XYZ file of C-alpha atoms in Angstrom:
265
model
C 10.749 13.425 -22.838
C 13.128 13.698 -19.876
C 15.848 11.542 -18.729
C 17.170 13.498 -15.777
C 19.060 11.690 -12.757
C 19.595 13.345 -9.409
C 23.474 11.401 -9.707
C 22.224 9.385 -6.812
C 19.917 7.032 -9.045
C 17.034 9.042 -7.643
C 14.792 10.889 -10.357
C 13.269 14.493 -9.824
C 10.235 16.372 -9.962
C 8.169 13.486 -9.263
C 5.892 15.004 -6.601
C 2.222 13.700 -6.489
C 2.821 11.945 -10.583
C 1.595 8.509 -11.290
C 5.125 6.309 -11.538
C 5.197 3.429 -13.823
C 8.307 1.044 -13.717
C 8.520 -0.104 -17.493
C 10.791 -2.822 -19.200
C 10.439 -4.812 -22.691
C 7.485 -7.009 -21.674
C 4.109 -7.118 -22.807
C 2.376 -6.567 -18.641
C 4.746 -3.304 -18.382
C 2.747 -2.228 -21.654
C -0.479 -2.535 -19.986
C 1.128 -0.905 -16.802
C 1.948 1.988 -19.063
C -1.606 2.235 -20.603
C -3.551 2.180 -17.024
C -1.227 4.456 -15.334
C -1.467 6.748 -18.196
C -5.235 6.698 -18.128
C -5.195 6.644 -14.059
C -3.371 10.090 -14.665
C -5.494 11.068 -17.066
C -8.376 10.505 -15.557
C -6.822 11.887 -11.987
C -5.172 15.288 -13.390
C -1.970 14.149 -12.285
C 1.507 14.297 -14.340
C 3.173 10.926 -15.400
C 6.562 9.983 -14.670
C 8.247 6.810 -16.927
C 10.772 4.968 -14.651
C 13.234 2.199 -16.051
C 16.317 0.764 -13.721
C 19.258 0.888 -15.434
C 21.245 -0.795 -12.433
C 23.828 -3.213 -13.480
C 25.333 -5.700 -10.631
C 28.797 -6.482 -10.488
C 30.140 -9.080 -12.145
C 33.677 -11.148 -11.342
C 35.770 -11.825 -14.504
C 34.138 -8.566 -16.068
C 35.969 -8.076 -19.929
C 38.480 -5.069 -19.514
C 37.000 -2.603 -21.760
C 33.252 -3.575 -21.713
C 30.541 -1.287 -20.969
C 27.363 -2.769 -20.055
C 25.892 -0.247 -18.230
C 26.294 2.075 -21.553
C 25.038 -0.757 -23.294
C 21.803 -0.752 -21.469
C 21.737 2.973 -20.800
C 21.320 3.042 -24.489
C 18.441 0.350 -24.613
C 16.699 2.341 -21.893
C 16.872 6.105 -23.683
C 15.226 3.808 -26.780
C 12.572 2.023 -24.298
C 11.859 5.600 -22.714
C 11.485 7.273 -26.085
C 9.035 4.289 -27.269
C 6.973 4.319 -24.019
C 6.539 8.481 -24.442
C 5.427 8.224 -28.073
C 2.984 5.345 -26.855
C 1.330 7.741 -24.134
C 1.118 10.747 -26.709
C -0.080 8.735 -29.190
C -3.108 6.763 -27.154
C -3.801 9.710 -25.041
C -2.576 13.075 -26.307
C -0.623 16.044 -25.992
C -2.108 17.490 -22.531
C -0.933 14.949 -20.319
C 2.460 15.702 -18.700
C 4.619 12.993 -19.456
C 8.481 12.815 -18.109
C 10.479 9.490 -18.340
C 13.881 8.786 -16.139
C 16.433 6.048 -15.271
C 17.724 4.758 -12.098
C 20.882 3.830 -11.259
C 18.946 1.837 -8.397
C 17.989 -1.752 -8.612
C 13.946 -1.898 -9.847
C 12.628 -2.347 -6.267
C 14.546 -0.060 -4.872
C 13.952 2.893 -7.553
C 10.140 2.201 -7.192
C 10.081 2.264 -3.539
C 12.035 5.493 -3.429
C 9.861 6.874 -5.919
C 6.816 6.070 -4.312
C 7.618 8.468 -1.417
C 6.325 11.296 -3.285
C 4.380 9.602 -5.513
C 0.429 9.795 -5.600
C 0.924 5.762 -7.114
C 3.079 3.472 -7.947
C 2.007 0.664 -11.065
C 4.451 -2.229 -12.339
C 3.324 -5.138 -14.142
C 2.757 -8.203 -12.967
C 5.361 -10.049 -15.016
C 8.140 -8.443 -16.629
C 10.825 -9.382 -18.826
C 14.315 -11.802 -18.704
C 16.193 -9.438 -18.830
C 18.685 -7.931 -16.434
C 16.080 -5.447 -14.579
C 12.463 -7.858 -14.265
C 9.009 -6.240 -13.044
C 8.003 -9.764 -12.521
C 5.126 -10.910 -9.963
C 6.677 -12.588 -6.760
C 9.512 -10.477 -7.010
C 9.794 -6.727 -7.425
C 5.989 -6.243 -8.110
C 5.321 -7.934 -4.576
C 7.835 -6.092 -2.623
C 7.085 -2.707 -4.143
C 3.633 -3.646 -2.535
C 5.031 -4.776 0.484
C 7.448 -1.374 1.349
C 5.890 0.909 -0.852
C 5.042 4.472 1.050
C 2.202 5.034 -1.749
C -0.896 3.016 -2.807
C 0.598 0.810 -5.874
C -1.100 -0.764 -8.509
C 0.142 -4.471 -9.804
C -1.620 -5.145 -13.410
C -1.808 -7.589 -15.361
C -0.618 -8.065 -19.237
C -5.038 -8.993 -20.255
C -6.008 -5.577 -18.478
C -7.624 -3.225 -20.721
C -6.192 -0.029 -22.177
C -6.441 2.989 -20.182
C -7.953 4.820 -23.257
C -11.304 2.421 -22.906
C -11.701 4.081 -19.281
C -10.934 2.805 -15.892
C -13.203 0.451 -13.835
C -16.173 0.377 -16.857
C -18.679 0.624 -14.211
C -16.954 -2.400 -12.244
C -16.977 -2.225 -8.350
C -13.602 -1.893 -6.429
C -13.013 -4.373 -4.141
C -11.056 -4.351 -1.024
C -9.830 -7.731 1.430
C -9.914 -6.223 5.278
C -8.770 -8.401 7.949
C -9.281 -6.024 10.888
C -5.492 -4.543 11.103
C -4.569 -1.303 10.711
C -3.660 -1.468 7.086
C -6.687 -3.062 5.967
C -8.491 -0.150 7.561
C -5.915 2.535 4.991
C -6.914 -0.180 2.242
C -10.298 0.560 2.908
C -10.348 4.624 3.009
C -8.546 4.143 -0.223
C -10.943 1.986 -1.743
C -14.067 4.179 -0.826
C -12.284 7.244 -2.227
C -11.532 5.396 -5.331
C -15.511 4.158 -5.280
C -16.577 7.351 -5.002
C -14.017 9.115 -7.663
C -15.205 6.718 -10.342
C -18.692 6.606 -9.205
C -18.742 2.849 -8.517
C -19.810 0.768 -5.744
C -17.340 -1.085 -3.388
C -17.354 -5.045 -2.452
C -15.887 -5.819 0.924
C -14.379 -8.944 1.109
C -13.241 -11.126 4.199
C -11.768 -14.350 3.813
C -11.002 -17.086 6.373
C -9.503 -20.253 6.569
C -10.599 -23.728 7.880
C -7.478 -24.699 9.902
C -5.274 -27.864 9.320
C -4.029 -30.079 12.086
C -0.982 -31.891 12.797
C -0.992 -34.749 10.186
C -2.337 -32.897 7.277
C -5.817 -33.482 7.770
C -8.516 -30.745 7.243
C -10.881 -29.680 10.262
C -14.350 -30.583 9.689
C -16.750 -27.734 10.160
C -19.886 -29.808 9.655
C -20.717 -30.856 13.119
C -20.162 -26.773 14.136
C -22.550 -25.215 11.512
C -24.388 -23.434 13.754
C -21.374 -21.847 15.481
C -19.917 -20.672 12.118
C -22.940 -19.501 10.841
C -23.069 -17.223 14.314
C -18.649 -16.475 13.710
C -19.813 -15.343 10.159
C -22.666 -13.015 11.523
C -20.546 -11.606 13.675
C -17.720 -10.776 11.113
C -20.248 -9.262 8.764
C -20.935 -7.028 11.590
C -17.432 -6.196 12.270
C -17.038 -5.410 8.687
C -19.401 -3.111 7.837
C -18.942 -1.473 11.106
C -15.344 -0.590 9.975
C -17.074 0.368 6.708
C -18.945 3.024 8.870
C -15.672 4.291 10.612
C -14.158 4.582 7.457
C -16.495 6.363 5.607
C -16.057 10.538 5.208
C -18.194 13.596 3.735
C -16.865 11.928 0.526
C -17.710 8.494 0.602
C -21.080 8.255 2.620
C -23.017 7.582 -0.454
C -21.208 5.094 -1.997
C -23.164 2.364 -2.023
C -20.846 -0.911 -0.209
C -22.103 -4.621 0.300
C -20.021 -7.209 2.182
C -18.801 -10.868 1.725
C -17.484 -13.052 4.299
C -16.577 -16.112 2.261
C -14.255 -19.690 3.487
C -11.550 -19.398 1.405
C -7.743 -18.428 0.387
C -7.331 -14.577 0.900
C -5.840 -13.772 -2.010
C -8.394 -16.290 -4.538
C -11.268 -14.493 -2.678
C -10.360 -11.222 -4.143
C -9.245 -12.720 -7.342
C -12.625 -14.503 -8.135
């Protein structure tokens, strides 16, 4: 194990690794299991990445040391989370673990410029550096300049295999990044040898008042809008698709509903 700092909060030598941001909570544990089986199962190296960063306080004691304080709570998280990876998976994966003087969004973010992916759990702990959803997990997503996996504390252990013969899906809305998300998703269909859903999601709109449109009377048109956007979809399916990805097999779902409870359900 490794705890090497650049003196700028930035850690090294994480080039094309799978980076985990890890605290005390039971979701950063399951983050640590899949990204150590996603490396695994990738042949990539795995880089352990706790934020140390401490935020100045007014009316600080004269003599106090928190950051040493927690600089010594991380070294003891770091050790725990190496022995974890050796013990569930091995001695042949490559394994280093680092602190960050940076805040946790900001370490993850800067780490994911190199990085082949970035995974945090989707809650973290109380304590002073969270990986909780709706904040650091959500704007790691949001800025991130790698593909970044959120998980959840209930996901299985990397050791039982990753996607257990489970399609990847993918939400595509027709922008430019949905069209990345998709090329990612194929390649990850085809590397696990899985087939991919495609989902697309709308919304019945709400007018002024609170009161909810009522399709009924335009069936026919939105059975025609929904034709159409199948269409769309699987024509950006066809775009997307490379020498790599032209047999994996894809269906498509245009469904009224939330976005994001579309792709959860």
């Amino acid at each position: 194990m490794s705890t090497r700092d650049d003196g700028r909060g930035q850690p090294r030598n994480r080039e094309n690794a799978i980076v985990v941001g890890v605290d005390d909570s039971s979701a950063s544990q399951s983050a640590l299991d899949w990204a150590a089986g996603e490396a695994q199962s990738r042949g990539l190296g795995l880089l352990v990445l706790h934020s140390v960063n401490v935020p100045a306080l007014p009316g600080s004691v004269k003599g106090s040391s928190p950051k040493r304080d927690l600089a010594a709570v991380a070294r003891q998280l770091l050790r725990a989370a190496t022995e974890r990876v050796a013990t569930r998976f091995g001695p042949g994966l490559d394994v280093r673990a680092e602190t960050s003087d940076l805040a946790p969004t900001q370490a993850l973010v800067s780490a994911s410029r190199t990085a082949a992916m970035v995974v945090v759990g989707s809650r973290g702990s109380n304590g002073a550096a969270p990986l909780s959803l709706g904040s650091v997990s959500t704007r790691v997503s949001a800025h991130a300049f790698s593909p970044v996996a959120v998980v959840p504390a209930s996901a299985a252990s990397g050791t039982e295999g990753h996607g257990g013969g489970r399609p990847v899906v993918v939400g595509v809305d027709g922008s430019s990044g949905a069209e990345v998300a998709l090329r990612f998703a194929l390649e990850e269909a085809a590397r696990t040898e899985t087939g991919l859903v495609v989902v697309h999601a709308w919304e019945a709109p709400v007018l002024i008042g609170g009161s909810t449109w009522d399709p009924a009377p335009h069936t026919a048109v939105l059975e025609a809008q929904a034709t159409g956007a199948q269409e769309s979809v699987r024509a950006m399916v066809r775009e997307a698709r490379g020498p790599h990805t032209e047999q994996v097999p894809c269906s498509v779902e245009v469904v009224r509903d939330q976005p994001a409870h579309a792709l959860l359900v």
